[in-house]
PDB file of C-alpha atoms in Angstrom:
ATOM      1  CA  UNK A   1      20.853  -3.496   3.471  1.00  0.00           C
ATOM      2  CA  UNK A   2      17.088  -3.207   3.100  1.00  0.00           C
ATOM      3  CA  UNK A   3      14.363  -2.183   0.693  1.00  0.00           C
ATOM      4  CA  UNK A   4      11.943   0.768   0.587  1.00  0.00           C
ATOM      5  CA  UNK A   5      13.021   2.327   3.893  1.00  0.00           C
ATOM      6  CA  UNK A   6      16.327   2.371   5.777  1.00  0.00           C
ATOM      7  CA  UNK A   7      18.273   4.320   8.379  1.00  0.00           C
ATOM      8  CA  UNK A   8      18.968   7.118   5.876  1.00  0.00           C
ATOM      9  CA  UNK A   9      15.342   7.591   4.787  1.00  0.00           C
ATOM     10  CA  UNK A  10      13.809  10.940   5.722  1.00  0.00           C
ATOM     11  CA  UNK A  11      10.186  10.455   6.717  1.00  0.00           C
ATOM     12  CA  UNK A  12       7.261  12.882   6.822  1.00  0.00           C
ATOM     13  CA  UNK A  13       4.276  11.784   8.932  1.00  0.00           C
ATOM     14  CA  UNK A  14       0.857  12.978   7.780  1.00  0.00           C
ATOM     15  CA  UNK A  15      -1.697  12.986  10.577  1.00  0.00           C
ATOM     16  CA  UNK A  16       1.101  13.246  13.135  1.00  0.00           C
ATOM     17  CA  UNK A  17      -0.919  14.941  15.898  1.00  0.00           C
ATOM     18  CA  UNK A  18      -3.707  12.366  16.000  1.00  0.00           C
ATOM     19  CA  UNK A  19      -3.839   9.601  18.605  1.00  0.00           C
ATOM     20  CA  UNK A  20      -2.386   6.920  16.305  1.00  0.00           C
ATOM     21  CA  UNK A  21      -0.027   9.292  14.537  1.00  0.00           C
ATOM     22  CA  UNK A  22       1.561  10.656  17.705  1.00  0.00           C
ATOM     23  CA  UNK A  23       1.817   7.222  19.364  1.00  0.00           C
ATOM     24  CA  UNK A  24       3.458   5.492  16.418  1.00  0.00           C
ATOM     25  CA  UNK A  25       5.666   8.433  15.527  1.00  0.00           C
ATOM     26  CA  UNK A  26       7.318   8.078  18.921  1.00  0.00           C
ATOM     27  CA  UNK A  27       7.882   4.373  18.386  1.00  0.00           C
ATOM     28  CA  UNK A  28       9.121   4.891  14.835  1.00  0.00           C
ATOM     29  CA  UNK A  29      11.729   7.281  16.214  1.00  0.00           C
ATOM     30  CA  UNK A  30      12.709   4.774  18.904  1.00  0.00           C
ATOM     31  CA  UNK A  31      13.298   2.271  16.111  1.00  0.00           C
ATOM     32  CA  UNK A  32      15.745   4.690  14.489  1.00  0.00           C
ATOM     33  CA  UNK A  33      13.460   6.104  11.810  1.00  0.00           C
ATOM     34  CA  UNK A  34      14.409   9.643  10.787  1.00  0.00           C
ATOM     35  CA  UNK A  35      11.065  11.410  11.146  1.00  0.00           C
ATOM     36  CA  UNK A  36      11.934  14.900   9.908  1.00  0.00           C
ATOM     37  CA  UNK A  37       8.526  16.598  10.089  1.00  0.00           C
ATOM     38  CA  UNK A  38       4.837  16.003  10.558  1.00  0.00           C
ATOM     39  CA  UNK A  39       1.702  17.405   8.937  1.00  0.00           C
ATOM     40  CA  UNK A  40      -1.676  18.320  10.403  1.00  0.00           C
ATOM     41  CA  UNK A  41      -3.586  21.234   8.849  1.00  0.00           C
ATOM     42  CA  UNK A  42      -4.149  23.939  11.446  1.00  0.00           C
ATOM     43  CA  UNK A  43      -1.527  22.606  13.863  1.00  0.00           C
ATOM     44  CA  UNK A  44       1.623  24.233  12.466  1.00  0.00           C
ATOM     45  CA  UNK A  45       4.023  25.311  15.198  1.00  0.00           C
ATOM     46  CA  UNK A  46       3.338  22.333  17.431  1.00  0.00           C
ATOM     47  CA  UNK A  47       5.665  19.358  17.777  1.00  0.00           C
ATOM     48  CA  UNK A  48       5.297  15.658  18.509  1.00  0.00           C
ATOM     49  CA  UNK A  49       8.237  14.057  20.314  1.00  0.00           C
ATOM     50  CA  UNK A  50      10.442  16.813  18.926  1.00  0.00           C
ATOM     51  CA  UNK A  51       9.055  16.488  15.388  1.00  0.00           C
ATOM     52  CA  UNK A  52       7.967  19.873  14.004  1.00  0.00           C
ATOM     53  CA  UNK A  53       4.418  20.081  12.647  1.00  0.00           C
ATOM     54  CA  UNK A  54       3.388  21.962   9.492  1.00  0.00           C
ATOM     55  CA  UNK A  55       0.102  22.808   7.773  1.00  0.00           C
ATOM     56  CA  UNK A  56       1.062  20.960   4.585  1.00  0.00           C
ATOM     57  CA  UNK A  57       3.664  18.638   3.098  1.00  0.00           C
ATOM     58  CA  UNK A  58       5.009  21.390   0.842  1.00  0.00           C
ATOM     59  CA  UNK A  59       5.570  23.723   3.806  1.00  0.00           C
ATOM     60  CA  UNK A  60       7.433  20.999   5.682  1.00  0.00           C
ATOM     61  CA  UNK A  61       9.547  20.105   2.647  1.00  0.00           C
ATOM     62  CA  UNK A  62      10.940  23.658   2.480  1.00  0.00           C
ATOM     63  CA  UNK A  63      12.794  23.179   5.758  1.00  0.00           C
ATOM     64  CA  UNK A  64      13.083  19.403   6.048  1.00  0.00           C
ATOM     65  CA  UNK A  65      13.297  17.551   2.691  1.00  0.00           C
ATOM     66  CA  UNK A  66      11.758  14.090   2.952  1.00  0.00           C
ATOM     67  CA  UNK A  67      11.708  11.086   0.608  1.00  0.00           C
ATOM     68  CA  UNK A  68       9.117   8.919   2.389  1.00  0.00           C
ATOM     69  CA  UNK A  69       5.607   9.741   3.612  1.00  0.00           C
ATOM     70  CA  UNK A  70       3.873   7.790   6.381  1.00  0.00           C
ATOM     71  CA  UNK A  71       0.115   8.357   6.618  1.00  0.00           C
ATOM     72  CA  UNK A  72      -1.985   8.108   9.767  1.00  0.00           C
ATOM     73  CA  UNK A  73      -5.154   9.653   8.364  1.00  0.00           C
ATOM     74  CA  UNK A  74      -8.761   8.377   8.125  1.00  0.00           C
ATOM     75  CA  UNK A  75      -9.730   6.473   4.951  1.00  0.00           C
ATOM     76  CA  UNK A  76     -11.862   9.334   3.638  1.00  0.00           C
ATOM     77  CA  UNK A  77      -8.806  11.622   3.624  1.00  0.00           C
ATOM     78  CA  UNK A  78      -6.201   9.113   2.449  1.00  0.00           C
ATOM     79  CA  UNK A  79      -6.458   9.802  -1.274  1.00  0.00           C
ATOM     80  CA  UNK A  80      -6.026  13.549  -0.793  1.00  0.00           C
ATOM     81  CA  UNK A  81      -3.100  13.006   1.589  1.00  0.00           C
ATOM     82  CA  UNK A  82      -1.368  10.688  -0.893  1.00  0.00           C
ATOM     83  CA  UNK A  83      -1.921  13.123  -3.748  1.00  0.00           C
ATOM     84  CA  UNK A  84      -0.503  15.901  -1.559  1.00  0.00           C
ATOM     85  CA  UNK A  85       2.651  13.874  -0.899  1.00  0.00           C
ATOM     86  CA  UNK A  86       3.010  12.992  -4.585  1.00  0.00           C
ATOM     87  CA  UNK A  87       2.553  16.635  -5.562  1.00  0.00           C
ATOM     88  CA  UNK A  88       5.336  17.601  -3.150  1.00  0.00           C
ATOM     89  CA  UNK A  89       7.697  15.150  -4.848  1.00  0.00           C
ATOM     90  CA  UNK A  90       7.627  12.212  -2.411  1.00  0.00           C
ATOM     91  CA  UNK A  91       7.756   8.881  -4.232  1.00  0.00           C
ATOM     92  CA  UNK A  92       7.565   6.348  -1.384  1.00  0.00           C
ATOM     93  CA  UNK A  93       4.340   6.346   0.622  1.00  0.00           C
ATOM     94  CA  UNK A  94       2.837   4.022   3.247  1.00  0.00           C
ATOM     95  CA  UNK A  95      -0.842   4.256   4.238  1.00  0.00           C
ATOM     96  CA  UNK A  96      -2.390   2.272   7.097  1.00  0.00           C
ATOM     97  CA  UNK A  97      -6.039   3.299   6.603  1.00  0.00           C
ATOM     98  CA  UNK A  98      -8.545   0.442   6.359  1.00  0.00           C
ATOM     99  CA  UNK A  99     -11.651   1.137   4.293  1.00  0.00           C
ATOM    100  CA  UNK A 100     -10.414   3.418   1.505  1.00  0.00           C
ATOM    101  CA  UNK A 101     -13.249   3.540  -1.058  1.00  0.00           C
ATOM    102  CA  UNK A 102     -12.555   1.147  -3.926  1.00  0.00           C
ATOM    103  CA  UNK A 103     -12.717   3.774  -6.656  1.00  0.00           C
ATOM    104  CA  UNK A 104     -10.251   5.942  -4.732  1.00  0.00           C
ATOM    105  CA  UNK A 105      -7.858   2.991  -4.346  1.00  0.00           C
ATOM    106  CA  UNK A 106      -7.894   2.665  -8.124  1.00  0.00           C
ATOM    107  CA  UNK A 107      -7.181   6.388  -8.495  1.00  0.00           C
ATOM    108  CA  UNK A 108      -4.325   6.196  -5.973  1.00  0.00           C
ATOM    109  CA  UNK A 109      -2.642   3.295  -7.764  1.00  0.00           C
ATOM    110  CA  UNK A 110      -3.041   4.926 -11.167  1.00  0.00           C
ATOM    111  CA  UNK A 111      -1.585   8.232  -9.936  1.00  0.00           C
ATOM    112  CA  UNK A 112       1.373   6.530  -8.257  1.00  0.00           C
ATOM    113  CA  UNK A 113       2.236   4.440 -11.298  1.00  0.00           C
ATOM    114  CA  UNK A 114       1.990   7.482 -13.571  1.00  0.00           C
ATOM    115  CA  UNK A 115       4.780   9.270 -11.702  1.00  0.00           C
ATOM    116  CA  UNK A 116       7.008   6.336 -10.808  1.00  0.00           C
ATOM    117  CA  UNK A 117       5.966   6.290  -7.156  1.00  0.00           C
ATOM    118  CA  UNK A 118       5.233   3.342  -4.864  1.00  0.00           C
ATOM    119  CA  UNK A 119       2.324   3.406  -2.420  1.00  0.00           C
ATOM    120  CA  UNK A 120       2.181   0.568   0.120  1.00  0.00           C
ATOM    121  CA  UNK A 121      -1.312  -0.001   1.528  1.00  0.00           C
ATOM    122  CA  UNK A 122      -3.931   0.874   2.495  1.00  0.00           C
ATOM    123  CA  UNK A 123      -5.040  -1.596   5.117  1.00  0.00           C
ATOM    124  CA  UNK A 124      -1.432  -2.404   5.990  1.00  0.00           C
ATOM    125  CA  UNK A 125       0.404  -2.701   9.283  1.00  0.00           C
ATOM    126  CA  UNK A 126       3.408  -1.148   7.552  1.00  0.00           C
ATOM    127  CA  UNK A 127       7.041  -1.840   6.747  1.00  0.00           C
ATOM    128  CA  UNK A 128      10.022  -2.671   8.934  1.00  0.00           C
ATOM    129  CA  UNK A 129      13.668  -2.829   7.946  1.00  0.00           C
ATOM    130  CA  UNK A 130      14.890  -4.520  11.098  1.00  0.00           C
ATOM    131  CA  UNK A 131      17.509  -2.554  12.986  1.00  0.00           C
ATOM    132  CA  UNK A 132      17.089   0.453  10.689  1.00  0.00           C
ATOM    133  CA  UNK A 133      13.612   1.924  10.350  1.00  0.00           C
ATOM    134  CA  UNK A 134       9.915   1.340  10.887  1.00  0.00           C
ATOM    135  CA  UNK A 135       6.868   2.666   9.071  1.00  0.00           C
ATOM    136  CA  UNK A 136       3.413   1.982  10.435  1.00  0.00           C
ATOM    137  CA  UNK A 137       2.044  -0.024  13.333  1.00  0.00           C
ATOM    138  CA  UNK A 138       4.235  -3.135  13.496  1.00  0.00           C
ATOM    139  CA  UNK A 139       4.945  -4.210  17.111  1.00  0.00           C
ATOM    140  CA  UNK A 140       8.703  -4.235  16.640  1.00  0.00           C
ATOM    141  CA  UNK A 141       9.382  -4.452  20.370  1.00  0.00           C
ATOM    142  CA  UNK A 142       8.510  -8.183  20.351  1.00  0.00           C
ATOM    143  CA  UNK A 143      12.082  -9.470  20.235  1.00  0.00           C
ATOM    144  CA  UNK A 144      11.034 -13.035  19.481  1.00  0.00           C
ATOM    145  CA  UNK A 145       9.355 -11.893  16.258  1.00  0.00           C
ATOM    146  CA  UNK A 146      11.627  -9.274  14.690  1.00  0.00           C
ATOM    147  CA  UNK A 147      15.350  -9.929  14.587  1.00  0.00           C
ATOM    148  CA  UNK A 148      17.790  -8.749  11.936  1.00  0.00           C
ATOM    149  CA  UNK A 149      18.859 -11.321   9.375  1.00  0.00           C
ATOM    150  CA  UNK A 150      18.746 -12.285   5.712  1.00  0.00           C
ATOM    151  CA  UNK A 151      15.130 -13.239   4.944  1.00  0.00           C
ATOM    152  CA  UNK A 152      12.745 -10.798   3.296  1.00  0.00           C
ATOM    153  CA  UNK A 153       9.030 -11.001   4.073  1.00  0.00           C
ATOM    154  CA  UNK A 154       6.009  -9.871   2.047  1.00  0.00           C
ATOM    155  CA  UNK A 155       2.577 -10.205   3.604  1.00  0.00           C
ATOM    156  CA  UNK A 156      -1.088  -9.581   2.894  1.00  0.00           C
ATOM    157  CA  UNK A 157      -2.191 -10.502   6.399  1.00  0.00           C
ATOM    158  CA  UNK A 158      -1.995  -8.511   9.599  1.00  0.00           C
ATOM    159  CA  UNK A 159      -2.906 -11.281  12.022  1.00  0.00           C
ATOM    160  CA  UNK A 160      -0.661 -13.967  10.519  1.00  0.00           C
ATOM    161  CA  UNK A 161       2.419 -11.812  10.092  1.00  0.00           C
ATOM    162  CA  UNK A 162       3.714 -12.014  13.648  1.00  0.00           C
ATOM    163  CA  UNK A 163       3.065 -15.752  13.851  1.00  0.00           C
ATOM    164  CA  UNK A 164       4.833 -16.641  10.609  1.00  0.00           C
ATOM    165  CA  UNK A 165       7.726 -14.250  11.231  1.00  0.00           C
ATOM    166  CA  UNK A 166       8.190 -15.805  14.668  1.00  0.00           C
ATOM    167  CA  UNK A 167       8.590 -19.171  12.912  1.00  0.00           C
ATOM    168  CA  UNK A 168      11.299 -17.649  10.700  1.00  0.00           C
ATOM    169  CA  UNK A 169      13.166 -16.601  13.842  1.00  0.00           C
ATOM    170  CA  UNK A 170      12.528 -19.999  15.451  1.00  0.00           C
ATOM    171  CA  UNK A 171      14.132 -21.597  12.404  1.00  0.00           C
ATOM    172  CA  UNK A 172      17.331 -19.714  13.118  1.00  0.00           C
ATOM    173  CA  UNK A 173      16.899 -16.838  10.670  1.00  0.00           C
ATOM    174  CA  UNK A 174      16.267 -13.107  10.824  1.00  0.00           C
ATOM    175  CA  UNK A 175      14.574 -10.496   8.665  1.00  0.00           C
ATOM    176  CA  UNK A 176      15.894  -7.834   6.305  1.00  0.00           C
ATOM    177  CA  UNK A 177      12.708  -5.951   5.346  1.00  0.00           C
ATOM    178  CA  UNK A 178       9.103  -6.939   5.950  1.00  0.00           C
ATOM    179  CA  UNK A 179       6.502  -5.244   3.741  1.00  0.00           C
ATOM    180  CA  UNK A 180       2.791  -5.514   4.463  1.00  0.00           C
ATOM    181  CA  UNK A 181       1.036  -4.771   1.174  1.00  0.00           C
ATOM    182  CA  UNK A 182      -2.400  -4.791   2.808  1.00  0.00           C
ATOM    183  CA  UNK A 183      -5.426  -6.928   2.162  1.00  0.00           C
ATOM    184  CA  UNK A 184      -7.675  -4.654   0.105  1.00  0.00           C
ATOM    185  CA  UNK A 185      -8.887  -5.662  -3.384  1.00  0.00           C
ATOM    186  CA  UNK A 186      -6.759  -2.915  -4.994  1.00  0.00           C
ATOM    187  CA  UNK A 187      -3.499  -2.538  -3.073  1.00  0.00           C
ATOM    188  CA  UNK A 188      -1.206   0.325  -3.951  1.00  0.00           C
ATOM    189  CA  UNK A 189       1.661  -2.121  -4.518  1.00  0.00           C
ATOM    190  CA  UNK A 190       1.428  -5.789  -5.465  1.00  0.00           C
ATOM    191  CA  UNK A 191       3.748  -8.609  -4.415  1.00  0.00           C
ATOM    192  CA  UNK A 192       5.319  -9.039  -7.855  1.00  0.00           C
ATOM    193  CA  UNK A 193       6.242  -5.356  -7.981  1.00  0.00           C
ATOM    194  CA  UNK A 194       8.398  -5.774  -4.878  1.00  0.00           C
ATOM    195  CA  UNK A 195      10.262  -8.847  -6.143  1.00  0.00           C
ATOM    196  CA  UNK A 196      12.930  -6.912  -8.114  1.00  0.00           C
ATOM    197  CA  UNK A 197      13.800  -4.932  -4.978  1.00  0.00           C
ATOM    198  CA  UNK A 198      14.365  -8.097  -2.950  1.00  0.00           C
ATOM    199  CA  UNK A 199      16.264  -9.647  -5.851  1.00  0.00           C
ATOM    200  CA  UNK A 200      18.665  -6.689  -5.972  1.00  0.00           C
ATOM    201  CA  UNK A 201      19.217  -6.541  -2.200  1.00  0.00           C
ATOM    202  CA  UNK A 202      22.460  -8.435  -1.445  1.00  0.00           C
ATOM    203  CA  UNK A 203      21.463  -8.950   2.196  1.00  0.00           C
ATOM    204  CA  UNK A 204      18.223 -10.739   1.298  1.00  0.00           C
ATOM    205  CA  UNK A 205      19.143 -14.385   0.753  1.00  0.00           C
ATOM    206  CA  UNK A 206      15.595 -15.771   0.691  1.00  0.00           C
ATOM    207  CA  UNK A 207      12.012 -14.557   0.708  1.00  0.00           C
ATOM    208  CA  UNK A 208       8.904 -15.594   2.633  1.00  0.00           C
ATOM    209  CA  UNK A 209       5.463 -14.657   1.303  1.00  0.00           C
ATOM    210  CA  UNK A 210       2.463 -14.659   3.625  1.00  0.00           C
ATOM    211  CA  UNK A 211      -0.576 -14.860   1.381  1.00  0.00           C
ATOM    212  CA  UNK A 212      -4.186 -15.936   1.544  1.00  0.00           C
ATOM    213  CA  UNK A 213      -7.066 -16.980  -0.612  1.00  0.00           C
ATOM    214  CA  UNK A 214      -8.543 -14.474  -3.032  1.00  0.00           C
ATOM    215  CA  UNK A 215      -7.001 -12.250  -5.648  1.00  0.00           C
ATOM    216  CA  UNK A 216      -4.111 -13.190  -7.907  1.00  0.00           C
ATOM    217  CA  UNK A 217      -1.007 -11.763  -6.218  1.00  0.00           C
ATOM    218  CA  UNK A 218       0.444 -15.152  -5.316  1.00  0.00           C
ATOM    219  CA  UNK A 219      -0.026 -16.446  -8.872  1.00  0.00           C
ATOM    220  CA  UNK A 220       1.695 -13.283 -10.112  1.00  0.00           C
ATOM    221  CA  UNK A 221       4.657 -14.135  -7.888  1.00  0.00           C
ATOM    222  CA  UNK A 222       4.806 -17.611  -9.438  1.00  0.00           C
ATOM    223  CA  UNK A 223       4.723 -16.101 -12.938  1.00  0.00           C
ATOM    224  CA  UNK A 224       7.489 -13.633 -12.062  1.00  0.00           C
ATOM    225  CA  UNK A 225       9.684 -16.415 -10.681  1.00  0.00           C
ATOM    226  CA  UNK A 226       9.163 -18.488 -13.822  1.00  0.00           C
ATOM    227  CA  UNK A 227      10.066 -15.418 -15.892  1.00  0.00           C
ATOM    228  CA  UNK A 228      13.360 -15.020 -14.012  1.00  0.00           C
ATOM    229  CA  UNK A 229      12.429 -11.829 -12.167  1.00  0.00           C
ATOM    230  CA  UNK A 230      13.249 -13.486  -8.824  1.00  0.00           C
ATOM    231  CA  UNK A 231      15.684 -16.368  -8.404  1.00  0.00           C
ATOM    232  CA  UNK A 232      16.330 -16.643  -4.662  1.00  0.00           C
ATOM    233  CA  UNK A 233      14.791 -19.355  -2.442  1.00  0.00           C
ATOM    234  CA  UNK A 234      11.080 -18.674  -1.921  1.00  0.00           C
ATOM    235  CA  UNK A 235       8.787 -20.036   0.796  1.00  0.00           C
ATOM    236  CA  UNK A 236       5.058 -19.281   0.885  1.00  0.00           C
ATOM    237  CA  UNK A 237       2.410 -19.761   3.542  1.00  0.00           C
ATOM    238  CA  UNK A 238      -1.232 -19.006   2.735  1.00  0.00           C
ATOM    239  CA  UNK A 239      -4.100 -18.526   5.128  1.00  0.00           C
ATOM    240  CA  UNK A 240      -7.629 -19.612   4.257  1.00  0.00           C
ATOM    241  CA  UNK A 241      -6.728 -23.148   3.225  1.00  0.00           C
ATOM    242  CA  UNK A 242     -10.013 -24.560   4.577  1.00  0.00           C
ATOM    243  CA  UNK A 243     -12.261 -21.629   3.658  1.00  0.00           C
ATOM    244  CA  UNK A 244     -15.392 -22.480   1.657  1.00  0.00           C
ATOM    245  CA  UNK A 245     -15.388 -21.100  -1.877  1.00  0.00           C
ATOM    246  CA  UNK A 246     -17.082 -17.743  -2.306  1.00  0.00           C
ATOM    247  CA  UNK A 247     -16.871 -16.728   1.352  1.00  0.00           C
ATOM    248  CA  UNK A 248     -15.157 -13.583   2.551  1.00  0.00           C
ATOM    249  CA  UNK A 249     -12.554 -14.369   5.171  1.00  0.00           C
ATOM    250  CA  UNK A 250     -11.438 -11.437   7.327  1.00  0.00           C
ATOM    251  CA  UNK A 251     -11.563  -8.574   4.851  1.00  0.00           C
ATOM    252  CA  UNK A 252     -12.477  -7.528   1.343  1.00  0.00           C
ATOM    253  CA  UNK A 253      -9.301  -8.861  -0.236  1.00  0.00           C
ATOM    254  CA  UNK A 254      -9.826 -12.425   0.986  1.00  0.00           C
ATOM    255  CA  UNK A 255     -12.459 -13.864  -1.325  1.00  0.00           C
ATOM    256  CA  UNK A 256     -12.286 -16.666  -3.863  1.00  0.00           C
ATOM    257  CA  UNK A 257     -14.936 -17.373  -6.444  1.00  0.00           C
ATOM    258  CA  UNK A 258     -15.540 -19.380  -9.629  1.00  0.00           C
ATOM    259  CA  UNK A 259     -12.348 -21.368  -9.098  1.00  0.00           C
ATOM    260  CA  UNK A 260     -10.092 -18.309  -9.049  1.00  0.00           C
ATOM    261  CA  UNK A 261      -7.955 -17.188  -6.126  1.00  0.00           C
ATOM    262  CA  UNK A 262      -8.174 -20.490  -4.262  1.00  0.00           C
ATOM    263  CA  UNK A 263      -5.330 -21.672  -2.051  1.00  0.00           C
ATOM    264  CA  UNK A 264      -5.268 -24.918  -4.035  1.00  0.00           C
ATOM    265  CA  UNK A 265      -4.756 -23.094  -7.328  1.00  0.00           C
ATOM    266  CA  UNK A 266      -2.155 -20.746  -5.871  1.00  0.00           C
ATOM    267  CA  UNK A 267      -0.270 -23.676  -4.326  1.00  0.00           C
ATOM    268  CA  UNK A 268      -0.105 -25.526  -7.652  1.00  0.00           C
ATOM    269  CA  UNK A 269       1.238 -22.418  -9.440  1.00  0.00           C
ATOM    270  CA  UNK A 270       3.874 -21.766  -6.785  1.00  0.00           C
ATOM    271  CA  UNK A 271       5.044 -25.382  -6.691  1.00  0.00           C
ATOM    272  CA  UNK A 272       5.445 -25.344 -10.473  1.00  0.00           C
ATOM    273  CA  UNK A 273       7.640 -22.256 -10.069  1.00  0.00           C
ATOM    274  CA  UNK A 274       9.861 -24.066  -7.565  1.00  0.00           C
ATOM    275  CA  UNK A 275       8.655 -22.383  -4.371  1.00  0.00           C
ATOM    276  CA  UNK A 276       8.315 -24.186  -1.073  1.00  0.00           C
ATOM    277  CA  UNK A 277       4.720 -24.042   0.167  1.00  0.00           C
ATOM    278  CA  UNK A 278       4.075 -24.469   3.898  1.00  0.00           C
ATOM    279  CA  UNK A 279       0.798 -26.047   4.969  1.00  0.00           C
ATOM    280  CA  UNK A 280       1.106 -24.461   8.411  1.00  0.00           C
ATOM    281  CA  UNK A 281       3.269 -21.713   9.955  1.00  0.00           C
ATOM    282  CA  UNK A 282       5.488 -24.223  11.751  1.00  0.00           C
ATOM    283  CA  UNK A 283       6.731 -25.540   8.400  1.00  0.00           C
ATOM    284  CA  UNK A 284       8.159 -22.189   7.281  1.00  0.00           C
ATOM    285  CA  UNK A 285      11.434 -22.428   9.209  1.00  0.00           C
ATOM    286  CA  UNK A 286      12.250 -26.010   8.155  1.00  0.00           C
ATOM    287  CA  UNK A 287      11.431 -25.217   4.522  1.00  0.00           C
ATOM    288  CA  UNK A 288      13.773 -22.230   4.625  1.00  0.00           C
ATOM    289  CA  UNK A 289      16.533 -24.389   6.032  1.00  0.00           C
ATOM    290  CA  UNK A 290      15.964 -26.999   3.350  1.00  0.00           C
ATOM    291  CA  UNK A 291      15.903 -24.503   0.471  1.00  0.00           C
ATOM    292  CA  UNK A 292      18.969 -22.647   1.745  1.00  0.00           C
ATOM    293  CA  UNK A 293      20.858 -25.902   2.279  1.00  0.00           C
ATOM    294  CA  UNK A 294      21.344 -25.360   5.993  1.00  0.00           C
ATOM    295  CA  UNK A 295      22.691 -28.209   8.078  1.00  0.00           C
ATOM    296  CA  UNK A 296      20.196 -29.659  10.520  1.00  0.00           C
TER     297      UNK A 296
END
């Protein structure tokens, strides 16, 4: 099985006729994703790789009901595109845009929570349920990185994701669903909010979290584990271990200050909760084997 998106999900792509939208729509289809229609205002009647294009989400939904929206739109249009999808009744949304204004990110999260929806992103590479469906810009064709298996992955980082996931494969495992929550200060979905989905998925036997300094999402994971929300083996790797306090590292979400959001503090919280914490990517596979009781 998988979480968030699978082979039966019906996906609408907003911004489908743009350079990124058309390129990744083709690859999403190659992965097996059911892309049922696309949206670009003023381009209705066109198609992208056989995907019909409509002026609006509502117009597309009349002919091709969808339950997931994938957004390839600029940051200044992302809030409106998400609100359009929510208004049309779609409750699972993924947005790749980097640079959504902070106040609009807050509005997006508030709107999604108010109607029971889940928005992943912005500033995410996307979501992949290996062997079933892809949302976003994950290079799924790298066979050494993405193989089907029983380990879920949640990540804040774009650059570290491929490296750490490759170590999971090197350790003899594969992936159920990988979710990139994005690295912005106000993500649409936080790590702890995904934990119940991984807990309920019978095919996910363990979970790897790729975190980094700054914010409190990793501490929230530790709190959720201690509260019994998630009980499966958990391994965490965090980037920014040697970063000086108060310095931004990579993007707006990676900042630690006044003793909060440090890798040291996150590590202590996770260890107390019983997680395995890898000091470097190469330790992820061995830690998984240890926590799952695999023979060496």
